[in-house]
């Protein structure tokens, strides 16, 4: 299938699954669409076992879709911008301390805890994974996915401060997580001598460079928006900001995700207030809300269908069952440690540690990074485990986080 046919197929499936979910299943769109795609995938696998030649055809179609490239170089920039566009910068500034610590120190703590626990525990179920691969897995699974998190938070009714913290952390920690992941990938490939200087330089180039580049392109777009009043052109400018800015960031070897988040925060705050008329603001909001909904639906259809190319053995299932509580435990440690320290200086919403732990969903970014690992048996194991953690995160945590919040608020915890 060519690119146009693949896009047509994914859009058709996303529309059909969204319709079925809205009419009959009535779950949050992202969860419902993914579950329907997952059920369809499992049905195809069963039909394949019964002799129907459908699984191989479906796998052939999916093999033509480069998931990690589609997400990391395609969807991600638009979804991040749409998410950042509606975050109030004044609210985010109140939570800047905890957001910064969770997106950096917390992510590193989670990465190391997951890596070493897996390295020690997986041999108990007959799975041997080198430490460097465990570190890579820790780096790819630790970031909370902004695409999954923001979509779920809309219907969870969490306290405003906690929602801002989760959303802000998830928008920034994927960029930091990618930097950590790339650092360990360089160790695996042996293409650079990994020293403290190398790691520091890579972090400064990617993260700090991404912030500065995001400020530059965001300011340029802001000045252009302020100089005109025609919503068609202004919407087009924001599209160019996202697509062109992300592509240029990649060419300059700075973090595209961080750059787009920074630019999105600037346009969503100063841009909306000072550079747009009411008409433009209304059209811009509706346009990016529609882009967000469409791309989210397509992305979660893809996540549901990816099980067709993820092959589980018995040992992989056991590894996945062990990994899920390890990832949750590491998330709790990475959240609780900073909050317990910061409680001396500021107040937190009751139950913040529990909500932040359970609300830290994993999504497509983790799957995309797992698919980018070098081919081999270690990649196959980690890909299966990653997929299991992501599905558990979105389905179990995503469906229950609202209930958890209500119970905590009712108990006054």
XYZ file of C-alpha atoms in Angstrom:
413
model
C 0.000 0.000 0.000
C 1.204 3.511 -0.760
C 1.149 6.405 1.702
C -2.217 7.773 0.548
C -3.854 4.350 0.931
C -2.387 3.885 4.420
C -3.636 7.322 5.529
C -7.065 6.572 4.063
C -7.199 3.231 5.900
C -6.152 4.715 9.253
C -8.600 7.617 8.987
C -11.417 5.238 8.057
C -10.648 2.943 10.984
C -10.330 5.893 13.372
C -13.704 7.270 12.240
C -15.401 3.857 12.452
C -13.958 3.032 15.878
C -14.806 6.515 17.199
C -18.378 6.078 16.019
C -18.709 2.633 17.626
C -17.205 3.938 20.850
C -19.484 6.990 20.965
C -22.652 5.018 20.175
C -22.096 1.814 22.112
C -18.934 1.595 24.234
C -19.041 5.143 25.647
C -15.477 5.253 26.988
C -13.114 8.238 26.721
C -12.268 8.484 23.020
C -8.594 7.530 23.272
C -9.219 4.498 25.473
C -12.288 3.347 23.560
C -10.646 3.614 20.148
C -7.538 1.758 21.319
C -9.570 -1.010 22.954
C -11.682 -1.533 19.820
C -8.526 -1.667 17.694
C -7.003 -4.098 20.182
C -10.074 -6.359 20.087
C -10.048 -6.277 16.282
C -6.346 -7.179 16.265
C -6.917 -10.111 18.618
C -9.819 -11.265 16.422
C -7.520 -11.210 13.381
C -4.934 -13.249 15.289
C -7.591 -15.840 16.206
C -8.783 -15.989 12.593
C -5.186 -16.486 11.514
C -4.833 -19.408 13.921
C -7.994 -20.903 12.399
C -6.487 -20.805 8.938
C -7.804 -17.541 7.510
C -5.037 -15.648 5.742
C -5.816 -12.260 7.266
C -3.132 -11.827 9.910
C -0.286 -11.851 7.409
C -2.066 -9.281 5.254
C -2.668 -7.021 8.248
C 0.962 -7.418 9.344
C 2.089 -6.498 5.834
C 0.097 -3.277 6.007
C 1.454 -2.408 9.472
C 5.017 -3.197 8.417
C 4.631 -0.438 5.838
C 3.987 2.061 8.631
C 7.123 3.223 10.415
C 5.485 3.789 13.816
C 8.427 5.456 15.530
C 9.043 7.776 12.581
C 5.309 8.468 12.144
C 4.949 9.485 15.790
C 8.282 11.113 16.580
C 8.647 12.974 13.265
C 4.973 13.367 12.328
C 2.202 13.375 14.918
C 4.165 14.368 17.997
C 4.846 17.996 17.097
C 1.181 18.723 16.334
C -0.080 16.943 19.448
C 2.424 18.679 21.722
C 1.539 22.092 20.304
C -2.191 21.424 20.694
C -1.597 20.385 24.315
C 0.652 23.327 25.179
C -1.694 25.820 23.502
C -4.281 25.496 26.281
C -2.012 25.484 29.342
C -2.191 28.673 31.354
C 1.363 29.909 31.855
C 0.475 31.586 35.150
C -0.849 28.268 36.497
C 2.229 26.450 35.192
C 4.565 28.996 36.803
C 3.016 28.202 40.214
C 4.012 24.560 39.711
C 7.324 25.220 37.913
C 9.458 23.833 40.738
C 7.782 20.433 41.002
C 7.314 20.203 37.201
C 11.032 20.852 36.609
C 12.151 18.365 39.250
C 9.759 15.625 38.112
C 10.732 16.093 34.457
C 14.471 15.855 35.221
C 15.502 14.381 38.579
C 12.326 12.316 38.874
C 12.791 10.899 35.384
C 16.415 9.929 36.110
C 15.410 8.268 39.399
C 12.687 6.279 37.626
C 15.051 5.264 34.818
C 17.692 3.895 37.181
C 15.241 2.150 39.542
C 13.495 0.391 36.641
C 16.768 -0.566 34.952
C 18.449 -2.169 37.944
C 15.328 -3.911 39.226
C 14.703 -5.444 35.792
C 18.333 -6.488 35.484
C 18.093 -8.368 38.791
C 14.542 -9.736 38.474
C 14.052 -10.754 34.818
C 16.489 -13.721 35.098
C 14.007 -15.237 37.582
C 11.634 -15.897 34.664
C 14.369 -16.999 32.291
C 14.820 -13.671 30.484
C 18.377 -12.380 30.219
C 18.667 -8.728 29.171
C 21.992 -6.838 29.310
C 22.170 -3.878 31.684
C 22.491 -1.346 28.852
C 19.185 -2.557 27.392
C 17.587 -2.319 30.836
C 18.810 1.276 31.042
C 17.372 1.969 27.581
C 14.048 0.492 28.678
C 14.068 2.588 31.854
C 14.647 5.713 29.761
C 11.901 4.980 27.239
C 9.236 3.905 29.744
C 9.825 6.584 32.409
C 8.449 9.635 30.550
C 4.737 10.140 31.035
C 3.165 10.552 27.619
C 1.590 14.003 27.071
C -0.651 12.569 24.365
C -2.143 9.963 26.685
C -2.083 12.092 29.846
C -3.752 15.252 28.543
C -6.476 13.293 26.753
C -7.371 11.367 29.939
C -7.138 14.353 32.310
C -9.919 16.144 30.458
C -12.472 13.700 31.813
C -10.825 12.824 35.156
C -11.648 16.102 37.026
C -8.400 16.094 39.014
C -7.585 19.155 41.169
C -6.328 22.068 39.061
C -2.858 22.165 40.637
C -2.328 18.436 40.139
C -3.665 18.585 36.567
C -1.248 21.395 35.733
C 1.630 19.457 37.312
C 0.864 16.235 35.406
C 0.266 18.038 32.110
C 3.325 20.273 32.480
C 5.570 17.384 33.480
C 4.346 15.211 30.612
C 4.924 17.979 28.054
C 8.554 18.425 29.094
C 9.764 15.041 30.329
C 9.411 13.315 26.975
C 12.084 15.647 25.596
C 14.346 14.931 28.577
C 13.576 11.206 28.295
C 14.594 11.179 24.630
C 17.923 12.821 25.547
C 18.573 10.150 28.208
C 17.518 7.419 25.772
C 19.865 8.747 23.062
C 22.728 8.881 25.561
C 22.346 5.189 26.440
C 21.920 4.387 22.740
C 25.310 6.003 22.079
C 26.785 3.756 24.790
C 25.268 0.700 23.109
C 26.545 1.648 19.670
C 29.951 2.662 20.994
C 30.063 5.557 18.527
C 31.185 8.029 21.203
C 33.204 7.799 24.366
C 30.567 8.461 26.988
C 31.922 10.814 29.628
C 30.328 13.307 31.970
C 31.346 16.044 29.546
C 29.703 14.259 26.613
C 26.467 13.688 28.519
C 26.384 17.302 29.754
C 27.064 18.673 26.278
C 24.353 16.465 24.748
C 21.831 17.546 27.390
C 22.646 21.241 26.950
C 22.476 20.972 23.178
C 19.172 19.098 23.116
C 17.273 20.468 26.120
C 18.589 24.016 26.572
C 18.978 24.397 22.817
C 15.379 23.272 22.397
C 14.150 25.879 24.893
C 16.072 28.709 23.217
C 15.025 27.618 19.734
C 11.392 27.346 20.868
C 11.515 30.881 22.271
C 12.984 32.170 19.003
C 10.441 30.582 16.642
C 7.597 31.289 19.065
C 8.520 34.981 19.198
C 8.838 35.153 15.403
C 5.365 33.618 14.987
C 3.980 35.942 17.678
C 5.277 39.033 15.851
C 3.760 37.802 12.590
C 0.404 37.080 14.241
C 0.346 40.496 15.877
C 0.940 42.307 12.589
C -2.171 40.963 10.812
C -5.814 40.148 11.508
C -6.943 37.375 9.164
C -7.643 34.053 10.822
C -6.909 31.915 7.743
C -3.361 33.266 7.505
C -2.841 33.140 11.262
C -3.886 29.481 11.484
C -1.506 28.769 8.600
C 1.306 30.524 10.495
C 0.781 28.234 13.507
C 0.837 25.196 11.206
C 4.120 26.382 9.695
C 5.476 27.057 13.188
C 4.834 23.444 14.220
C 5.814 21.593 11.048
C 8.711 23.822 10.017
C 9.935 24.456 13.547
C 10.074 20.755 14.451
C 11.863 19.876 11.204
C 14.409 22.670 11.649
C 14.978 21.696 15.291
C 15.818 18.140 14.189
C 18.240 19.499 11.579
C 19.924 21.674 14.226
C 20.112 18.692 16.647
C 18.101 20.391 19.371
C 15.044 18.883 21.023
C 12.056 19.321 18.722
C 9.504 18.307 21.386
C 10.819 20.844 23.902
C 11.000 23.576 21.240
C 7.392 23.018 20.158
C 6.130 22.955 23.760
C 7.871 26.266 24.500
C 6.534 27.809 21.288
C 3.044 26.466 22.044
C 3.078 27.977 25.541
C 4.110 31.338 24.083
C 1.418 31.369 21.375
C -1.202 29.994 23.768
C -0.590 32.746 26.306
C 0.984 35.971 24.987
C -0.127 35.169 21.442
C -3.758 34.525 22.370
C -3.926 37.592 24.621
C -1.968 40.190 22.664
C -1.823 39.079 19.024
C -5.276 37.692 18.151
C -8.768 39.030 17.684
C -11.726 37.165 19.156
C -12.528 35.743 15.719
C -8.984 34.450 15.196
C -8.828 33.029 18.716
C -12.086 31.133 18.179
C -11.005 29.675 14.827
C -7.530 28.816 16.103
C -8.911 26.992 19.138
C -11.410 25.021 17.081
C -8.813 24.142 14.436
C -6.243 22.812 16.885
C -8.889 21.023 18.928
C -9.948 19.221 15.744
C -6.335 18.398 14.809
C -5.775 17.073 18.320
C -8.879 14.845 18.221
C -8.148 13.438 14.747
C -4.474 12.665 15.390
C -5.236 11.196 18.821
C -7.819 8.868 17.289
C -5.429 7.731 14.538
C -2.554 7.294 17.004
C -4.532 5.119 19.405
C -5.841 3.034 16.510
C -2.195 2.421 15.616
C -1.328 1.482 19.202
C -4.213 -1.001 19.245
C -3.158 -2.514 15.923
C 0.530 -2.798 16.852
C -0.157 -6.025 18.776
C -0.199 -7.738 15.369
C 3.558 -7.146 15.043
C 4.429 -7.708 18.727
C 5.025 -11.398 19.376
C 4.735 -12.696 22.955
C 6.266 -15.924 24.235
C 5.562 -17.383 27.679
C 8.670 -15.833 29.160
C 7.720 -12.455 27.630
C 4.305 -12.595 29.313
C 5.942 -13.369 32.653
C 8.430 -10.548 32.110
C 5.580 -8.148 31.346
C 3.658 -9.154 34.481
C 6.763 -8.473 36.576
C 7.565 -5.212 34.830
C 4.198 -3.493 35.317
C 4.468 -3.259 39.158
C 8.162 -2.347 38.833
C 7.311 0.609 36.578
C 4.536 1.721 38.944
C 6.832 1.379 41.955
C 9.562 3.381 40.260
C 7.021 6.068 39.365
C 5.934 6.252 43.022
C 9.536 6.604 44.210
C 10.347 9.259 41.589
C 7.269 11.266 42.621
C 7.318 10.716 46.383
C 11.003 11.528 46.936
C 10.883 15.083 45.460
C 7.496 15.879 47.019
C 8.575 14.738 50.498
C 11.585 17.061 50.241
C 9.590 19.984 48.817
C 6.836 19.658 51.448
C 9.127 21.592 53.768
C 8.817 24.644 51.542
C 5.310 24.482 50.023
C 1.935 22.786 50.324
C 0.676 20.062 48.002
C -2.857 18.931 47.230
C -3.882 16.057 49.527
C -3.252 12.742 47.782
C -0.894 14.388 45.260
C 1.641 11.547 45.381
C -1.016 8.904 44.734
C -2.671 10.882 41.923
C 0.627 11.764 40.249
C 1.746 8.134 40.458
C -1.444 6.600 39.068
C -2.005 9.459 36.609
C 1.463 9.101 35.079
C 0.322 7.279 31.944
C 2.605 5.832 29.298
C 1.690 5.958 25.622
C 2.831 6.012 22.035
C 6.190 7.680 22.676
C 7.373 4.654 24.686
C 6.285 2.271 21.906
C 7.975 4.435 19.282
C 11.281 4.509 21.173
C 11.132 0.744 21.757
C 10.630 0.206 18.019
C 13.720 2.324 17.337
C 15.984 -0.063 19.285
C 18.501 -2.100 17.243
C 16.933 -5.296 15.862
C 17.580 -8.467 17.851
C 16.219 -10.673 20.650
C 16.697 -7.977 23.311
C 14.611 -5.548 21.262
C 11.873 -8.144 20.834
C 11.655 -8.736 24.595
C 11.628 -5.042 25.471
C 9.114 -4.215 22.727
C 6.654 -6.780 24.100
C 7.150 -5.572 27.674
C 6.774 -1.932 26.585
C 3.536 -2.692 24.781
C 2.122 -4.489 27.822
C 3.009 -1.592 30.147
C 1.494 0.971 27.758
C -1.766 -0.956 27.318
C -2.069 -1.486 31.093
C -1.311 2.183 31.691
C -3.875 3.539 29.254
C -6.651 1.032 29.947
C -6.361 0.253 33.680
C -4.868 3.507 34.986
C -6.672 5.698 32.472
C -10.094 4.244 33.269
C -9.611 4.321 37.038
C -7.796 7.615 37.670
C -11.089 9.557 37.781
C -12.559 7.164 40.351
C -9.356 7.325 42.391
C -9.471 11.125 42.467
C -13.126 11.140 43.568
C -12.415 8.694 46.400
C -9.407 10.656 47.610
C -11.330 13.914 47.524
C -14.300 12.344 49.348
C -12.007 11.014 52.086
C -10.135 14.318 52.256
C -6.836 12.462 51.885
